[in-house]
Tab-separated table of C-alpha atoms (C1' of nucleotides) in Angstrom:
chain	number	residue	atom	x	y	z
A	1	MET	CA	-30.206	16.934	-12.304
A	2	LYS	CA	-28.988	19.272	-9.491
A	3	ILE	CA	-25.395	18.462	-8.099
A	4	PHE	CA	-26.749	16.965	-4.923
A	5	GLU	CA	-28.963	14.560	-6.898
A	6	GLU	CA	-26.276	13.701	-9.203
A	7	LEU	CA	-23.696	12.816	-6.581
A	8	GLN	CA	-26.556	10.932	-4.897
A	9	ALA	CA	-26.915	8.922	-8.320
A	10	ARG	CA	-23.418	8.216	-8.747
A	11	GLY	CA	-23.284	6.815	-5.429
A	12	LEU	CA	-20.795	9.145	-4.190
A	13	ILE	CA	-22.462	10.186	-0.815
A	14	ALA	CA	-21.833	8.338	2.181
A	15	GLN	CA	-22.722	10.135	5.395
A	16	VAL	CA	-24.046	13.734	5.770
A	17	THR	CA	-24.844	15.822	8.850
A	18	ASP	CA	-27.980	17.149	7.689
A	19	ASN	CA	-29.456	15.841	4.437
A	20	ASP	CA	-31.941	18.643	3.534
A	21	GLU	CA	-29.458	21.669	4.477
A	22	ILE	CA	-26.624	20.216	2.587
A	23	ARG	CA	-28.937	19.582	-0.463
A	24	GLU	CA	-30.184	23.141	-0.257
A	25	LEU	CA	-26.718	24.554	0.230
A	26	ILE	CA	-24.765	22.992	-2.413
A	27	ASN	CA	-27.658	22.824	-5.142
A	28	ASN	CA	-27.864	26.707	-4.738
A	29	GLY	CA	-24.235	27.261	-4.830
A	30	GLY	CA	-23.877	28.431	-1.205
A	31	ALA	CA	-21.219	26.125	0.173
A	32	LYS	CA	-17.632	27.429	0.886
A	33	PHE	CA	-16.125	23.917	1.288
A	34	TYR	CA	-12.924	22.400	2.262
A	35	ILE	CA	-11.340	19.063	1.902
A	36	GLY	CA	-7.999	18.217	3.575
A	37	PHE	CA	-5.060	16.696	2.102
A	38	ASP	CA	-2.320	15.301	4.417
A	39	PRO	CA	1.137	14.908	2.737
A	40	THR	CA	1.842	11.399	3.419
A	41	ALA	CA	3.753	10.905	0.219
A	42	ASP	CA	5.399	12.693	-2.727
A	43	SER	CA	2.366	12.151	-5.229
A	44	LEU	CA	-1.507	12.052	-5.016
A	45	HIS	CA	-3.193	8.877	-5.647
A	46	VAL	CA	-6.669	7.986	-6.611
A	47	GLY	CA	-8.043	8.519	-3.219
A	48	HIS	CA	-7.147	12.041	-3.677
A	49	PHE	CA	-8.398	12.231	-7.116
A	50	MET	CA	-11.811	11.311	-6.224
A	51	ALA	CA	-11.728	14.318	-3.599
A	52	LEU	CA	-10.523	16.373	-6.114
A	53	CYS	CA	-13.274	15.584	-8.598
A	54	LEU	CA	-15.780	15.876	-6.116
A	55	MET	CA	-14.305	19.434	-5.633
A	56	LYS	CA	-14.572	20.159	-9.472
A	57	ARG	CA	-17.961	19.024	-9.615
A	58	LEU	CA	-19.159	21.264	-6.769
A	59	GLN	CA	-17.060	24.002	-8.145
A	60	MET	CA	-19.002	23.365	-11.203
A	61	ALA	CA	-22.149	23.857	-9.587
A	62	GLY	CA	-20.913	27.282	-8.066
A	63	ASN	CA	-19.684	26.293	-4.890
A	64	ARG	CA	-16.351	27.592	-3.482
A	65	PRO	CA	-13.787	25.083	-2.850
A	66	ILE	CA	-11.004	25.561	-0.276
A	67	VAL	CA	-7.990	22.848	-0.878
A	68	LEU	CA	-6.390	22.457	2.423
A	69	ILE	CA	-2.726	20.892	2.513
A	70	GLY	CA	-1.974	19.474	5.940
A	71	GLY	CA	1.525	20.934	6.513
A	72	GLY	CA	0.688	21.049	10.189
A	73	THR	CA	-1.584	17.728	10.631
A	74	GLY	CA	1.265	15.985	8.605
A	75	HIS	CA	3.172	16.564	11.844
A	76	VAL	CA	0.805	14.388	13.703
A	77	GLY	CA	-0.460	11.680	11.503
A	78	ASP	CA	-4.108	10.612	11.357
A	79	PRO	CA	-4.764	7.343	12.777
A	80	SER	CA	-8.005	6.672	10.994
A	81	GLY	CA	-8.128	3.404	9.123
A	82	ARG	CA	-4.851	2.440	10.192
A	83	SER	CA	-4.274	-0.698	12.447
A	84	ASP	CA	-0.799	0.572	13.385
A	85	LEU	CA	1.316	3.236	14.423
A	86	ARG	CA	1.884	5.919	11.814
A	87	THR	CA	5.695	6.573	11.399
A	88	MET	CA	6.676	10.137	11.830
A	89	MET	CA	7.817	12.088	9.011
A	90	THR	CA	10.559	14.606	9.389
A	91	ALA	CA	9.680	18.332	8.649
A	92	GLU	CA	11.588	18.488	5.524
A	93	LYS	CA	9.872	15.368	4.181
A	94	ILE	CA	6.627	17.022	4.998
A	95	GLN	CA	7.488	20.359	3.151
A	96	HIS	CA	8.670	18.423	0.190
A	97	ASN	CA	5.373	16.325	-0.246
A	98	CYS	CA	3.316	19.555	0.136
A	99	ASN	CA	5.100	20.823	-2.589
A	100	CYS	CA	4.509	17.819	-4.845
A	101	PHE	CA	0.992	17.926	-3.914
A	102	LYS	CA	0.453	21.422	-4.669
A	103	LYS	CA	2.143	21.199	-7.925
A	104	GLN	CA	-0.216	18.148	-9.071
A	105	MET	CA	-3.462	19.764	-7.649
A	106	GLU	CA	-2.884	23.011	-10.082
A	107	LYS	CA	-3.469	20.461	-12.677
A	108	PHE	CA	-6.950	19.625	-11.609
A	109	ILE	CA	-8.379	22.545	-9.852
A	110	GLU	CA	-8.235	26.317	-11.035
A	111	PHE	CA	-7.198	28.636	-8.033
A	112	GLY	CA	-7.498	32.133	-8.160
A	113	ASP	CA	-9.412	34.890	-6.330
A	114	ASP	CA	-12.909	34.024	-7.051
A	115	LYS	CA	-11.813	30.632	-7.695
A	116	ALA	CA	-10.456	27.828	-5.451
A	117	VAL	CA	-8.277	28.915	-2.837
A	118	MET	CA	-5.349	26.948	-1.589
A	119	LEU	CA	-4.290	26.933	2.124
A	120	ASN	CA	-1.794	25.067	4.446
A	121	ASN	CA	-2.865	24.178	8.110
A	122	ALA	CA	0.989	24.828	9.027
A	123	ASP	CA	0.411	28.299	8.987
A	124	TRP	CA	-1.822	28.220	12.001
A	125	LEU	CA	-1.447	24.887	13.683
A	126	LEU	CA	2.422	25.162	13.901
A	127	LYS	CA	2.336	28.188	16.099
A	128	LEU	CA	-0.362	27.217	18.259
A	129	ASN	CA	0.423	27.465	22.310
A	130	TYR	CA	-0.275	24.101	24.247
A	131	VAL	CA	-2.050	25.544	27.296
A	132	GLU	CA	-4.107	27.914	25.294
A	133	LEU	CA	-5.077	25.540	23.095
A	134	LEU	CA	-5.908	22.915	25.777
A	135	ARG	CA	-8.181	25.565	27.299
A	136	GLU	CA	-9.719	27.084	24.193
A	137	VAL	CA	-10.419	23.593	22.395
A	138	GLY	CA	-9.632	20.805	24.738
A	139	ALA	CA	-12.331	21.861	26.983
A	140	CYS	CA	-15.014	21.233	24.175
A	141	PHE	CA	-14.068	17.709	24.033
A	142	THR	CA	-14.419	14.867	26.253
A	143	VAL	CA	-12.153	11.961	26.116
A	144	ASN	CA	-15.204	9.377	26.660
A	145	ASN	CA	-16.777	10.701	23.527
A	146	MET	CA	-13.621	10.773	21.388
A	147	LEU	CA	-12.950	7.117	22.455
A	148	ARG	CA	-15.905	6.134	21.176
A	149	ALA	CA	-15.199	7.283	17.648
A	150	GLU	CA	-15.065	4.407	15.238
A	151	CYS	CA	-11.636	5.609	14.179
A	152	TYR	CA	-10.153	4.759	17.599
A	153	LYS	CA	-11.848	1.825	18.055
A	154	GLN	CA	-9.708	-0.508	16.109
A	155	ARG	CA	-6.689	1.122	17.602
A	156	MET	CA	-7.487	0.421	21.268
A	157	GLU	CA	-6.097	-3.199	20.873
A	158	LYS	CA	-3.055	-2.346	19.132
A	159	GLY	CA	-1.708	1.009	20.651
A	160	LEU	CA	-2.737	4.557	20.132
A	161	SER	CA	-0.104	7.087	20.864
A	162	PHE	CA	-1.113	10.682	22.342
A	163	LEU	CA	0.091	12.194	19.490
A	164	GLU	CA	-2.200	10.239	16.895
A	165	PHE	CA	-5.107	10.665	19.495
A	166	ASN	CA	-4.727	14.502	18.854
A	167	TYR	CA	-5.285	14.350	15.416
A	168	MET	CA	-8.981	14.493	15.631
A	169	ILE	CA	-8.689	17.866	17.717
A	170	MET	CA	-6.305	18.999	15.166
A	171	GLN	CA	-8.572	18.493	12.137
A	172	ALA	CA	-11.835	20.124	14.129
A	173	TYR	CA	-9.605	22.996	14.903
A	174	ASP	CA	-8.772	23.411	11.136
A	175	PHE	CA	-12.483	23.363	10.427
A	176	TYR	CA	-13.088	25.949	13.324
A	177	HIS	CA	-10.188	28.017	11.956
A	178	LEU	CA	-11.315	28.177	8.300
A	179	HIS	CA	-14.990	28.660	9.586
A	180	GLU	CA	-13.697	31.791	11.305
A	181	HIS	CA	-11.246	33.231	9.021
A	182	HIS	CA	-12.424	32.211	5.472
A	183	GLY	CA	-16.055	31.724	6.026
A	184	CYS	CA	-16.086	28.004	5.386
A	185	ASN	CA	-19.327	26.435	6.271
A	186	MET	CA	-18.664	22.920	4.942
A	187	GLN	CA	-16.077	19.871	4.882
A	188	PHE	CA	-16.007	17.049	2.559
A	189	GLY	CA	-13.893	14.124	3.011
A	190	GLY	CA	-13.209	10.383	2.811
A	191	ASP	CA	-15.813	8.346	4.948
A	192	ASP	CA	-12.907	7.293	7.060
A	193	GLN	CA	-12.761	10.973	8.034
A	194	TRP	CA	-16.086	11.151	9.306
A	195	SER	CA	-15.484	11.166	13.161
A	196	ASN	CA	-12.831	13.893	12.667
A	197	MET	CA	-15.137	15.926	10.478
A	198	LEU	CA	-18.084	15.616	13.378
A	199	ALA	CA	-15.245	16.809	15.953
A	200	GLY	CA	-15.036	19.950	13.604
A	201	THR	CA	-18.956	20.812	13.243
A	202	GLU	CA	-19.201	20.253	17.132
A	203	LEU	CA	-16.291	22.701	17.826
A	204	ILE	CA	-17.793	25.149	15.474
A	205	ARG	CA	-21.115	24.867	17.254
A	206	LYS	CA	-19.812	24.991	20.737
A	207	LYS	CA	-17.398	27.893	20.200
A	208	THR	CA	-19.669	30.049	17.900
A	209	GLY	CA	-23.153	28.579	18.036
A	210	ASP	CA	-23.162	28.502	14.203
A	211	ASP	CA	-24.172	25.324	12.127
A	212	ALA	CA	-21.395	23.915	9.851
A	213	TYR	CA	-21.911	20.905	7.694
A	214	ALA	CA	-19.855	17.868	6.858
A	215	MET	CA	-20.458	15.129	4.138
A	216	THR	CA	-18.251	12.038	3.327
A	217	ILE	CA	-17.807	10.361	0.185
A	218	THR	CA	-17.937	6.628	-0.280
A	219	LEU	CA	-14.878	4.931	-0.252
A	220	LEU	CA	-13.858	3.118	-3.420
A	221	LEU	CA	-13.891	-0.497	-2.544
A	222	ASN	CA	-13.690	-3.309	-4.815
A	223	SER	CA	-16.246	-6.125	-4.661
A	224	GLU	CA	-14.129	-7.731	-2.009
A	225	GLY	CA	-14.352	-5.025	0.271
A	226	LYS	CA	-10.639	-3.803	-0.335
A	227	LYS	CA	-9.610	-0.216	-1.162
A	228	MET	CA	-9.313	0.302	-4.784
A	229	GLY	CA	-6.241	2.033	-6.397
A	230	LYS	CA	-3.664	-0.064	-4.667
A	231	THR	CA	-1.417	-2.591	-6.536
A	232	ALA	CA	0.986	-5.198	-4.847
A	233	SER	CA	3.790	-2.468	-5.266
A	234	GLY	CA	1.783	0.175	-3.645
A	235	ALA	CA	-0.795	2.690	-4.717
A	236	VAL	CA	-1.734	3.783	-8.263
A	237	TRP	CA	-0.152	7.358	-8.420
A	238	LEU	CA	-1.371	10.269	-10.150
A	239	ASP	CA	2.418	11.317	-10.865
A	240	PRO	CA	3.508	9.751	-14.220
A	241	GLU	CA	7.067	9.369	-12.880
A	242	LYS	CA	5.602	6.969	-10.394
A	243	THR	CA	2.858	5.171	-12.078
A	244	SER	CA	3.119	5.457	-16.028
A	245	PRO	CA	0.200	6.658	-17.875
A	246	PHE	CA	0.331	3.124	-19.426
A	247	GLU	CA	0.269	1.319	-16.152
A	248	PHE	CA	-2.481	3.765	-14.998
A	249	TYR	CA	-4.526	2.810	-18.123
A	250	GLN	CA	-3.935	-0.797	-17.533
A	251	TYR	CA	-5.090	-0.793	-13.992
A	252	TRP	CA	-8.501	0.326	-14.711
A	253	ARG	CA	-8.736	-1.681	-18.087
A	254	ASN	CA	-8.031	-4.682	-15.687
A	255	VAL	CA	-10.712	-4.008	-12.795
A	256	ASP	CA	-13.050	-6.649	-11.899
A	257	ASP	CA	-16.331	-6.936	-14.014
A	258	ALA	CA	-18.280	-6.294	-10.769
A	259	ASP	CA	-16.602	-3.147	-10.387
A	260	VAL	CA	-16.574	-1.356	-13.655
A	261	MET	CA	-20.014	0.401	-13.520
A	262	LYS	CA	-19.048	1.696	-9.997
A	263	CYS	CA	-15.873	3.143	-10.940
A	264	ILE	CA	-17.529	4.657	-14.216
A	265	LYS	CA	-20.250	6.435	-11.713
A	266	MET	CA	-18.006	7.506	-9.089
A	267	LEU	CA	-14.919	8.458	-10.810
A	268	THR	CA	-15.683	9.665	-14.455
A	269	PHE	CA	-17.239	12.902	-15.387
A	270	ILE	CA	-19.667	11.012	-17.770
A	271	PRO	CA	-23.125	12.467	-17.871
A	272	MET	CA	-25.649	10.503	-15.977
A	273	ASP	CA	-27.970	9.842	-18.949
A	274	LYS	CA	-25.125	8.377	-20.873
A	275	ILE	CA	-24.129	6.033	-17.976
A	276	GLU	CA	-27.459	4.825	-17.800
A	277	GLU	CA	-27.228	3.908	-21.321
A	278	ILE	CA	-23.947	2.392	-20.940
A	279	GLU	CA	-25.525	0.418	-17.818
A	280	ASN	CA	-27.891	-1.279	-20.090
A	281	TRP	CA	-25.135	-2.644	-22.688
A	282	GLU	CA	-24.891	-6.197	-23.006
A	283	ASP	CA	-22.765	-8.475	-21.001
A	284	SER	CA	-20.745	-9.009	-24.038
A	285	ARG	CA	-19.628	-5.184	-24.218
A	286	ILE	CA	-18.217	-5.667	-20.622
A	287	ASN	CA	-14.619	-4.732	-22.195
A	288	GLU	CA	-15.915	-1.729	-23.999
A	289	LYS	CA	-17.031	-0.688	-20.520
A	290	LYS	CA	-13.604	-1.047	-19.239
A	291	GLU	CA	-11.792	0.437	-22.039
A	292	LEU	CA	-13.838	3.436	-21.767
A	293	LEU	CA	-13.350	3.638	-17.890
A	294	ALA	CA	-9.415	3.460	-18.464
A	295	TYR	CA	-9.624	5.903	-21.298
A	296	GLU	CA	-11.685	8.460	-19.345
A	297	LEU	CA	-9.618	8.325	-16.240
A	298	THR	CA	-6.271	8.578	-18.005
A	299	GLU	CA	-7.249	11.309	-19.882
A	300	LEU	CA	-8.798	13.159	-16.924
A	301	VAL	CA	-5.168	12.471	-15.023
A	302	HIS	CA	-2.717	12.556	-17.802
A	303	GLY	CA	-4.356	14.321	-20.689
A	304	LYS	CA	-5.862	13.220	-24.026
A	305	GLU	CA	-2.370	12.841	-25.816
A	306	GLU	CA	-1.100	10.218	-23.093
A	307	ALA	CA	-4.505	8.385	-23.039
A	308	ASP	CA	-4.569	8.016	-26.902
A	309	LYS	CA	-1.198	6.744	-26.460
A	310	ALA	CA	-1.988	4.200	-23.809
A	311	LYS	CA	-5.120	2.971	-25.386
A	312	GLU	CA	-2.999	2.549	-28.780
A	313	ALA	CA	-0.407	0.596	-27.096
A	314	ALA	CA	-2.846	-1.794	-25.228
A	315	HIS	CA	-4.392	-2.467	-28.475
A	316	ALA	CA	-1.400	-3.142	-30.029
A	317	LEU	CA	-0.257	-5.332	-27.615
A	318	PHE	CA	-3.328	-7.453	-26.838
A	319	SER	CA	-5.052	-7.322	-30.045
A	320	GLY	CA	-2.192	-8.700	-32.041
A	321	GLY	CA	0.051	-6.358	-34.152
A	322	GLY	CA	3.170	-5.136	-32.188
A	323	ASP	CA	3.292	-1.397	-32.488
A	324	SER	CA	6.014	-0.746	-30.013
A	325	ALA	CA	6.190	2.983	-30.338
A	326	ASN	CA	4.685	3.683	-26.929
A	327	MET	CA	6.153	1.073	-24.979
A	328	PRO	CA	8.263	1.831	-21.979
A	329	THR	CA	11.868	1.570	-22.999
A	330	THR	CA	15.367	0.870	-21.878
A	331	THR	CA	18.495	1.661	-23.680
A	332	LEU	CA	21.291	-0.397	-22.905
A	333	THR	CA	25.161	0.158	-23.564
A	334	ALA	CA	27.746	-2.002	-25.030
A	335	ASP	CA	28.846	-2.718	-21.102
A	336	ASP	CA	25.840	-4.494	-20.619
A	337	LEU	CA	26.463	-7.440	-22.778
A	338	VAL	CA	28.840	-9.884	-21.962
A	339	ASP	CA	31.061	-11.173	-24.722
A	340	GLY	CA	28.822	-9.235	-27.028
A	341	VAL	CA	25.761	-11.102	-26.317
A	342	ILE	CA	23.021	-10.956	-23.544
A	343	GLY	CA	20.457	-13.497	-22.388
A	344	ALA	CA	16.861	-13.209	-21.299
A	345	VAL	CA	17.509	-12.801	-17.871
A	346	GLY	CA	20.079	-10.078	-18.146
A	347	LEU	CA	17.402	-8.188	-20.543
A	348	LEU	CA	14.528	-8.714	-17.662
A	349	VAL	CA	16.940	-7.344	-15.175
A	350	LYS	CA	18.302	-4.575	-16.881
A	351	SER	CA	14.904	-3.380	-18.255
A	352	GLY	CA	13.431	-3.439	-14.697
A	353	LEU	CA	10.966	-5.914	-15.452
A	354	CYS	CA	12.498	-8.213	-12.600
A	355	SER	CA	14.458	-7.194	-9.488
A	356	SER	CA	16.778	-10.245	-9.313
A	357	ASN	CA	18.370	-12.623	-11.546
A	358	GLY	CA	16.518	-15.497	-9.488
A	359	GLU	CA	13.398	-13.995	-10.237
A	360	ALA	CA	13.990	-13.382	-13.827
A	361	LYS	CA	15.397	-17.139	-13.763
A	362	ARG	CA	12.218	-18.454	-12.596
A	363	LEU	CA	10.089	-16.614	-14.952
A	364	VAL	CA	12.046	-17.835	-17.865
A	365	GLN	CA	12.010	-21.284	-16.924
A	366	GLN	CA	8.287	-21.268	-16.416
A	367	GLY	CA	7.836	-20.156	-19.913
A	368	GLY	CA	6.314	-16.619	-18.742
A	369	VAL	CA	8.781	-14.391	-20.966
A	370	SER	CA	8.819	-13.909	-24.752
A	371	ILE	CA	11.004	-11.628	-26.669
A	372	ASN	CA	9.565	-10.376	-30.089
A	373	ASP	CA	6.718	-12.853	-29.866
A	374	GLU	CA	8.814	-15.924	-29.347
A	375	VAL	CA	8.988	-17.685	-26.045
A	376	VAL	CA	12.488	-17.937	-24.843
A	377	ASP	CA	14.493	-20.306	-22.896
A	378	MET	CA	17.636	-19.895	-20.688
A	379	ALA	CA	20.114	-20.538	-23.513
A	380	LYS	CA	18.864	-17.862	-25.872
A	381	ARG	CA	21.252	-15.086	-26.519
A	382	TYR	CA	21.025	-11.763	-28.256
A	383	SER	CA	23.665	-9.940	-29.917
A	384	ALA	CA	24.098	-6.349	-30.489
A	385	GLU	CA	22.690	-6.453	-33.975
A	386	ASP	CA	19.451	-7.937	-32.548
A	387	LEU	CA	19.521	-5.134	-29.854
A	388	ALA	CA	20.040	-2.420	-32.502
A	389	ASN	CA	16.462	-3.062	-33.912
A	390	GLY	CA	14.824	-3.028	-30.660
A	391	LEU	CA	13.495	-6.084	-28.780
A	392	LYS	CA	10.130	-6.557	-27.520
A	393	ILE	CA	9.918	-8.257	-24.143
A	394	ARG	CA	6.808	-9.602	-22.879
A	395	LYS	CA	6.638	-10.552	-19.285
A	396	GLY	CA	3.721	-12.870	-18.368
A	397	LYS	CA	0.428	-11.551	-20.065
A	398	LYS	CA	0.481	-7.753	-19.316
A	399	HIS	CA	3.940	-6.523	-18.865
A	400	PHE	CA	5.717	-5.362	-21.967
A	401	HIS	CA	9.042	-3.422	-22.512
A	402	LYS	CA	11.416	-2.672	-25.202
A	403	VAL	CA	15.188	-2.706	-25.107
A	404	VAL	CA	17.499	-1.186	-27.499
A	405	LEU	CA	21.125	-0.634	-27.524
B	1	G	C1'	7.477	3.154	38.770
B	2	G	C1'	6.252	-2.368	39.640
B	3	G	C1'	4.748	-6.838	37.315
B	4	U	C1'	3.861	-9.715	32.814
B	5	A	C1'	3.683	-11.410	27.716
B	6	G	C1'	5.886	-10.594	23.263
B	7	A	C1'	9.321	-8.537	18.693
B	8	U	C1'	10.229	-14.589	13.031
B	9	G	C1'	10.533	-13.885	5.372
B	10	G	C1'	5.547	-8.739	1.720
B	11	C	C1'	1.652	-9.781	6.023
B	12	C	C1'	-0.498	-13.446	9.521
B	13	G	C1'	1.869	-17.492	11.854
B	14	A	C1'	4.725	-22.097	13.718
B	15	G	C1'	9.531	-23.367	15.409
B	16	U	C1'	12.223	-23.119	21.413
B	17	G	C1'	20.181	-25.655	20.564
B	18	G	C1'	22.074	-29.328	14.896
B	19	C	C1'	17.129	-32.773	10.669
B	20	U	C1'	15.514	-24.941	9.548
B	21	A	C1'	16.525	-20.728	4.247
B	22	A	C1'	12.850	-21.623	8.602
B	23	A	C1'	6.025	-25.625	8.696
B	24	G	C1'	1.189	-23.593	7.430
B	25	G	C1'	-2.210	-19.855	5.660
B	26	C	C1'	-2.801	-15.233	2.890
B	27	G	C1'	-0.680	-12.219	-0.608
B	28	A	C1'	2.247	-11.814	-5.156
B	29	C	C1'	4.115	-14.156	-9.697
B	30	A	C1'	4.117	-17.677	-13.818
B	31	G	C1'	1.661	-21.642	-16.808
B	32	A	C1'	-3.389	-24.239	-18.156
B	33	C	C1'	-8.477	-22.416	-19.068
B	34	U	C1'	-10.514	-17.535	-20.680
B	35	G	C1'	-12.480	-11.915	-22.207
B	36	U	C1'	-6.024	-8.138	-20.853
B	37	A	C1'	-12.149	-10.506	-15.879
B	38	A	C1'	-13.684	-13.880	-12.081
B	39	A	C1'	-13.635	-18.855	-10.406
B	40	U	C1'	-10.559	-23.346	-10.935
B	41	C	C1'	-6.260	-26.398	-11.480
B	42	U	C1'	-0.734	-26.778	-11.782
B	43	G	C1'	3.781	-24.387	-10.585
B	44	U	C1'	7.173	-20.789	-8.141
B	45	U	C1'	7.997	-17.338	-3.985
B	46	C	C1'	15.851	-14.193	0.412
B	47	C	C1'	20.360	-13.052	-2.905
B	48	C	C1'	24.560	-14.755	-6.321
B	49	G	C1'	25.629	-19.246	-9.068
B	50	C	C1'	24.039	-23.285	-15.477
B	51	G	C1'	25.389	-26.509	-11.413
B	52	A	C1'	28.011	-28.051	-7.273
B	53	G	C1'	27.773	-24.712	-3.886
B	54	G	C1'	28.254	-19.816	-1.453
B	55	G	C1'	26.394	-15.710	1.068
B	56	U	C1'	23.012	-12.874	4.118
B	57	A	C1'	18.339	-13.654	7.506
B	58	C	C1'	14.510	-14.798	12.747
B	59	G	C1'	14.227	-6.414	16.945
B	60	G	C1'	19.677	-4.425	18.476
B	61	U	C1'	24.518	-5.257	20.745
B	62	G	C1'	27.836	-8.616	23.268
B	63	G	C1'	28.527	-13.568	25.455
B	64	U	C1'	28.052	-19.305	26.105
B	65	U	C1'	28.530	-23.324	22.421
B	66	C	C1'	31.910	-27.647	17.839
B	67	G	C1'	27.020	-25.373	16.387
B	68	A	C1'	21.843	-20.389	18.210
B	69	A	C1'	15.829	-18.115	15.471
B	70	U	C1'	16.407	-21.190	19.639
B	71	C	C1'	20.379	-20.632	25.965
B	72	C	C1'	22.517	-16.010	28.901
B	73	A	C1'	23.126	-10.556	29.608
B	74	C	C1'	22.238	-5.676	28.415
B	75	C	C1'	19.584	-2.295	25.068
B	76	U	C1'	15.251	-0.746	21.984
B	77	C	C1'	10.285	-0.822	20.984
B	78	U	C1'	4.982	-2.784	21.696
B	79	G	C1'	0.575	-5.278	24.052
B	80	C	C1'	-1.780	-6.486	28.959
B	81	C	C1'	-2.184	-5.949	34.418
B	82	C	C1'	-1.121	-2.757	38.833
B	83	A	C1'	0.024	2.311	40.577
RNA sequence: GGGUAGAUGGCCGAGUGGCUAAAGGCGACAGACUGUAAAUCUGUUCCCGCGAGGGUACGGUGGUUCGAAUCCACCUCUGCCCA
């Protein structure tokens, strides 16, 4: 199976500018393609991860990737897929985020002369001259057309600043610049990027007469149509400091039944014939599928060692036993005790499982907390000796934490 | 530049001088049921306090009042209409 067919089989391809040309190009390793990443946070998330995987797949098929960090576009802010105004970031924050991205990406993609290249659009966007740009690029677009783009439509009601409106132009210019200076002939991106990417191919055609191609990857949506990789407390990050490997593993272990196969296809590198086999597993093996998904992804992002640890910890916690070796742990000091003892509420707050005493109190009163496999009440107290051996706190069904003195 | 409507808890949204820590919905969390799933049912959902109670909070700053999310002034931001 060639790469294009594989991407298709995995359900990754959303839209393409020219099906046949693109198949020809990437199946023969003739694409020099770029994917842009705007430094909107100090860590990559699952959406970025998909793009990086795509990059890797294409690279393995002989195509040449360019990672474009949006040090310049980050100053503008992409309105696509947003219903409200994007807050502006300071230059320092952007720079900081760029550095964080860079570090994380180097773990996934091999960079080097004949491998992948990393560029930063700050290098050309920040020194553009406004009038010059207007004449050179602005003349190639009509506002009428731009306003018809899907990404702006939903913003027409809530308001769209001129700053954000220009994002499309910036991205189009990037593509044009990469085409001229780096021989880039193709752009990939999330499906919400489609209009921006088309603007790029159009600009290239108008300026140079060359054909350039664009392809979007399917956004990873769950069965309810919401973007995956988000939790109540925010995104699922790739940075282990922001989302621990265990939490990461658990996120995928807990995906909806309906979404498991989709995730396996779109996110893992398990070969297609194996995937077909998995797909035919009986319904009773649904949990095996989830474990497989969680393990594969954790291994890809955090490495085999962390993946093993996360899997072991999960098994220990959910399938009986009580191996607390790999649980997140908080070490308390004697100062945390009051009169030599500490209650369940104190432990919950100190360990970070609860953000306030009130929240912890509610949980305890609702019977949602157990310590060392015993449901606790408000009156329960623990002494320094109890703590010395380590206490295993369980909050609700799925949150575990160990506390030692 | 002129006119006009608005800014309420994580989000949506009611409230329009005391009964309002603020209806309702969504989300989230916990319990029951399960398969670490979904659906369903029950409870919880600003902070401190065991509790009585206290402290903050309705865009910002001042003011009127015994008392303000609610009235007044100014400011900031946003939508819409006219130029």
